[in-house]
Amino acid sequence: MIRAGAVCLLPLALAACDQNMVQQPRYDPYEAAELFPDGQAMQPPPGGTIDLGTPARQAAAAAMPAIDEALLKRGRERYGIYCSMCHGEDGRGNGVVPSRGYPHPPSFLAPRLRAVADQHIFDVITEGYGVMYSYADRVPPADRWAIVAWIRVLQRAQQGDGDEA
Ligand code: HEC
């Protein structure tokens, strides 16, 4: 029975392959589409989608905003989410990921990293650095500055151990 059914279906399957490549079923922009609840082919991007190229985003990247409590709170939170697992809550580079064998990040308390420009830290988040990969798709520019501000807090609040590279 099953085999007979499969044989009957075969011509149908082959017919489906015989499509005219120029005329393929697809939706055009602004076309009605029953597939979606709002009946439109064009769907808004899902919530939380990060746009990589808008002027607003470029403006946010241009300069560090004024430092206030809200910026530091945001920076502390975002640092905790995206950086602390490697760089450690205190910035000394002893997060859980390097404790499992990933290369150790340098301590933010090292004299060289205390001395680098804010822009350098921003750029490391954007582009990555050495074995550290880019966070550009997860951390939008405004949050990058907030994280930079928080790293400055970690640096000012703590003495180094003296053996930082
Ligand atoms: C998966 C682990 C990991 C995560 C997560 C991570 N980093 Fe790193 N980071 C590293 C490592 C490892 C290095 C050293 C890279 C090298 O020298 O090859 C580094 C280096 C750096 C440096 C030093 C660059 C220099 O000039 O030496 C900065 C600044 C930095 N990271 C900032 C951040 C910030 C901010 C975040 C969060 C947005 C972050 N990192 C997330 C692993 C990580």
Short mmCIF file of C-alpha atoms and ligand atoms in Angstrom, two decimals:
data_model
loop_
_atom_site.label_atom_id
_atom_site.label_comp_id
_atom_site.label_asym_id
_atom_site.label_seq_id
_atom_site.Cartn_x
_atom_site.Cartn_y
_atom_site.Cartn_z
CA MET A 1 0.00 0.00 0.00
CA ILE A 2 2.66 2.44 1.12
CA ARG A 3 4.86 1.73 -1.86
CA ALA A 4 1.96 2.16 -4.26
CA GLY A 5 1.18 5.51 -2.64
CA ALA A 6 4.79 6.63 -3.01
CA VAL A 7 4.80 5.69 -6.70
CA CYS A 8 1.62 7.71 -7.27
CA LEU A 9 3.14 10.73 -5.56
CA LEU A 10 6.38 10.61 -7.55
CA PRO A 11 5.07 12.37 -10.69
CA LEU A 12 3.65 15.10 -8.48
CA ALA A 13 7.02 15.60 -6.77
CA LEU A 14 8.80 15.73 -10.10
CA ALA A 15 6.24 18.20 -11.45
CA ALA A 16 6.96 20.48 -8.49
CA CYS A 17 10.63 20.59 -9.51
CA ASP A 18 9.77 21.57 -13.04
CA GLN A 19 9.30 25.25 -12.19
CA ASN A 20 9.95 28.17 -14.41
CA MET A 21 12.87 29.89 -12.66
CA VAL A 22 11.78 33.32 -13.90
CA GLN A 23 8.31 33.03 -12.38
CA GLN A 24 8.81 31.94 -8.80
CA PRO A 25 6.18 32.34 -6.10
CA ARG A 26 7.18 35.20 -3.83
CA TYR A 27 5.72 38.32 -2.28
CA ASP A 28 6.46 41.79 -3.62
CA PRO A 29 6.84 44.76 -1.26
CA TYR A 30 3.47 46.19 -0.12
CA GLU A 31 1.66 43.10 -1.44
CA ALA A 32 -1.13 41.54 0.63
CA ALA A 33 -0.10 38.29 2.31
CA GLU A 34 -2.53 35.99 4.09
CA LEU A 35 0.41 34.26 5.72
CA PHE A 36 0.83 37.01 8.34
CA PRO A 37 -1.76 38.14 10.91
CA ASP A 38 -1.69 41.76 9.68
CA GLY A 39 -2.19 40.59 6.07
CA GLN A 40 0.90 42.39 4.73
CA ALA A 41 3.95 40.96 3.00
CA MET A 42 6.25 43.57 4.56
CA GLN A 43 6.79 42.79 8.23
CA PRO A 44 8.46 45.08 10.77
CA PRO A 45 11.75 43.73 12.16
CA PRO A 46 11.32 41.71 15.36
CA GLY A 47 11.68 43.61 18.66
CA GLY A 48 15.28 44.07 19.78
CA THR A 49 16.64 44.06 16.21
CA ILE A 50 19.77 46.22 16.06
CA ASP A 51 20.10 48.46 13.02
CA LEU A 52 23.77 48.75 12.12
CA GLY A 53 23.67 51.81 9.90
CA THR A 54 21.14 54.51 10.78
CA PRO A 55 22.17 58.15 11.27
CA ALA A 56 20.91 57.98 14.87
CA ARG A 57 23.28 55.12 15.52
CA GLN A 58 26.18 56.94 13.89
CA ALA A 59 25.43 60.04 15.97
CA ALA A 60 25.42 57.94 19.15
CA ALA A 61 28.84 56.58 18.21
CA ALA A 62 30.35 60.03 17.63
CA ALA A 63 31.27 60.95 21.20
CA MET A 64 30.98 59.81 24.81
CA PRO A 65 27.79 61.31 26.28
CA ALA A 66 27.82 63.26 29.54
CA ILE A 67 28.48 60.93 32.45
CA ASP A 68 25.58 60.69 34.88
CA GLU A 69 24.16 58.07 37.19
CA ALA A 70 21.90 56.58 34.52
CA LEU A 71 24.85 56.07 32.14
CA LEU A 72 26.93 54.37 34.84
CA LYS A 73 24.06 52.11 35.88
CA ARG A 74 23.53 51.10 32.28
CA GLY A 75 27.26 50.56 31.82
CA ARG A 76 27.51 48.42 34.93
CA GLU A 77 24.58 46.29 33.78
CA ARG A 78 25.84 45.89 30.19
CA TYR A 79 29.39 45.18 31.38
CA GLY A 80 27.94 42.47 33.62
CA ILE A 81 26.11 40.92 30.67
CA TYR A 82 28.72 41.16 27.92
CA CYS A 83 32.19 41.55 29.43
CA SER A 84 32.41 40.27 33.00
CA MET A 85 32.41 36.56 32.13
CA CYS A 86 35.89 37.09 30.69
CA HIS A 87 37.16 40.36 32.17
CA GLY A 88 35.73 39.68 35.65
CA GLU A 89 33.27 41.83 37.63
CA ASP A 90 36.26 43.83 38.93
CA GLY A 91 38.01 44.11 35.53
CA ARG A 92 41.09 42.15 36.55
CA GLY A 93 40.61 39.61 33.76
CA ASN A 94 39.67 36.68 35.98
CA GLY A 95 36.21 35.85 34.68
CA VAL A 96 34.80 32.34 34.52
CA VAL A 97 35.59 31.88 30.80
CA PRO A 98 39.39 32.26 31.15
CA SER A 99 39.21 30.02 34.24
CA ARG A 100 38.08 27.28 31.82
CA GLY A 101 41.01 27.71 29.44
CA TYR A 102 40.13 30.69 27.21
CA PRO A 103 43.08 33.13 26.89
CA HIS A 104 43.27 35.51 29.85
CA PRO A 105 42.31 39.11 29.02
CA PRO A 106 44.65 41.79 30.36
CA SER A 107 43.64 43.51 33.61
CA PHE A 108 41.92 46.88 33.12
CA LEU A 109 44.01 48.03 36.09
CA ALA A 110 47.22 47.74 34.05
CA PRO A 111 48.90 51.13 33.50
CA ARG A 112 48.62 50.83 29.71
CA LEU A 113 44.85 50.25 29.79
CA ARG A 114 44.36 53.00 32.35
CA ALA A 115 46.14 55.32 29.90
CA VAL A 116 44.32 54.37 26.66
CA ALA A 117 41.76 56.79 25.24
CA ASP A 118 38.05 56.14 25.78
CA GLN A 119 37.84 55.75 22.01
CA HIS A 120 40.22 52.78 22.11
CA ILE A 121 37.93 50.83 24.45
CA PHE A 122 34.91 51.81 22.31
CA ASP A 123 36.76 50.55 19.21
CA VAL A 124 37.73 47.26 20.88
CA ILE A 125 34.04 46.60 21.59
CA THR A 126 33.14 47.53 18.00
CA GLU A 127 35.89 45.68 16.15
CA GLY A 128 37.21 43.10 18.58
CA TYR A 129 40.88 42.86 19.54
CA GLY A 130 43.21 39.89 19.04
CA VAL A 131 41.33 36.79 20.18
CA MET A 132 38.41 38.88 21.51
CA TYR A 133 35.63 39.04 18.96
CA SER A 134 33.51 42.04 18.02
CA TYR A 135 30.45 42.95 20.08
CA ALA A 136 29.14 45.42 17.47
CA ASP A 137 26.04 43.34 16.73
CA ARG A 138 25.06 42.97 20.40
CA VAL A 139 26.18 46.21 22.03
CA PRO A 140 24.85 49.34 20.27
CA PRO A 141 27.02 52.52 20.32
CA ALA A 142 25.25 54.21 23.24
CA ASP A 143 25.81 51.09 25.37
CA ARG A 144 29.45 50.92 24.29
CA TRP A 145 30.02 54.38 25.80
CA ALA A 146 28.16 53.35 28.94
CA ILE A 147 30.48 50.33 29.27
CA VAL A 148 33.55 52.53 28.68
CA ALA A 149 32.35 54.82 31.50
CA TRP A 150 31.90 51.80 33.79
CA ILE A 151 35.41 50.49 33.00
CA ARG A 152 36.73 53.94 34.00
CA VAL A 153 34.89 53.56 37.32
CA LEU A 154 36.51 50.13 37.87
CA GLN A 155 39.91 51.64 37.12
CA ARG A 156 39.49 54.65 39.41
CA ALA A 157 37.99 52.67 42.27
CA GLN A 158 40.76 50.07 42.48
CA GLN A 159 44.51 49.89 42.94
CA GLY A 160 46.35 47.50 40.67
CA ASP A 161 48.25 44.56 42.16
CA GLY A 162 51.43 45.82 40.57
CA ASP A 163 51.91 42.76 38.38
CA GLU A 164 49.53 43.74 35.58
CA ALA A 165 50.98 43.43 32.11
C1 HEC B 1 35.07 35.73 25.53
C2 HEC B 1 35.89 36.52 26.43
C3 HEC B 1 35.80 38.03 26.33
C4 HEC B 1 34.68 38.82 26.39
C5 HEC B 1 33.24 38.38 26.59
C6 HEC B 1 35.14 40.17 26.28
N1 HEC B 1 36.49 40.21 26.13
FE1 HEC B 1 37.64 41.86 26.00
N2 HEC B 1 39.29 40.68 25.77
C7 HEC B 1 39.31 39.32 25.85
C8 HEC B 1 40.66 38.83 25.63
C9 HEC B 1 41.12 37.38 25.66
C10 HEC B 1 41.46 39.97 25.39
C11 HEC B 1 42.93 39.99 25.00
C12 HEC B 1 42.95 39.86 23.49
C13 HEC B 1 44.34 39.76 22.90
O1 HEC B 1 45.24 40.51 23.33
O2 HEC B 1 44.49 38.96 21.95
C14 HEC B 1 40.56 41.13 25.52
C15 HEC B 1 40.98 42.42 25.43
C16 HEC B 1 40.20 43.52 25.72
C17 HEC B 1 40.67 44.88 25.85
C18 HEC B 1 42.14 45.33 25.79
C19 HEC B 1 42.57 45.79 24.43
C20 HEC B 1 44.04 46.23 24.48
O3 HEC B 1 44.32 47.34 24.03
O4 HEC B 1 44.88 45.44 24.99
C21 HEC B 1 39.59 45.66 26.14
C22 HEC B 1 39.60 47.18 26.37
C23 HEC B 1 38.43 44.80 26.18
N3 HEC B 1 38.85 43.51 25.92
C24 HEC B 1 37.16 45.23 26.45
C25 HEC B 1 36.06 44.37 26.48
C26 HEC B 1 34.72 44.83 26.71
C27 HEC B 1 34.33 46.27 26.98
C28 HEC B 1 33.91 43.72 26.66
C29 HEC B 1 32.42 43.67 26.78
C30 HEC B 1 31.67 44.43 25.79
C31 HEC B 1 34.75 42.59 26.41
N4 HEC B 1 36.04 43.01 26.30
C32 HEC B 1 34.30 41.28 26.31
C33 HEC B 1 38.24 38.49 26.10
C34 HEC B 1 36.93 38.92 26.17
#
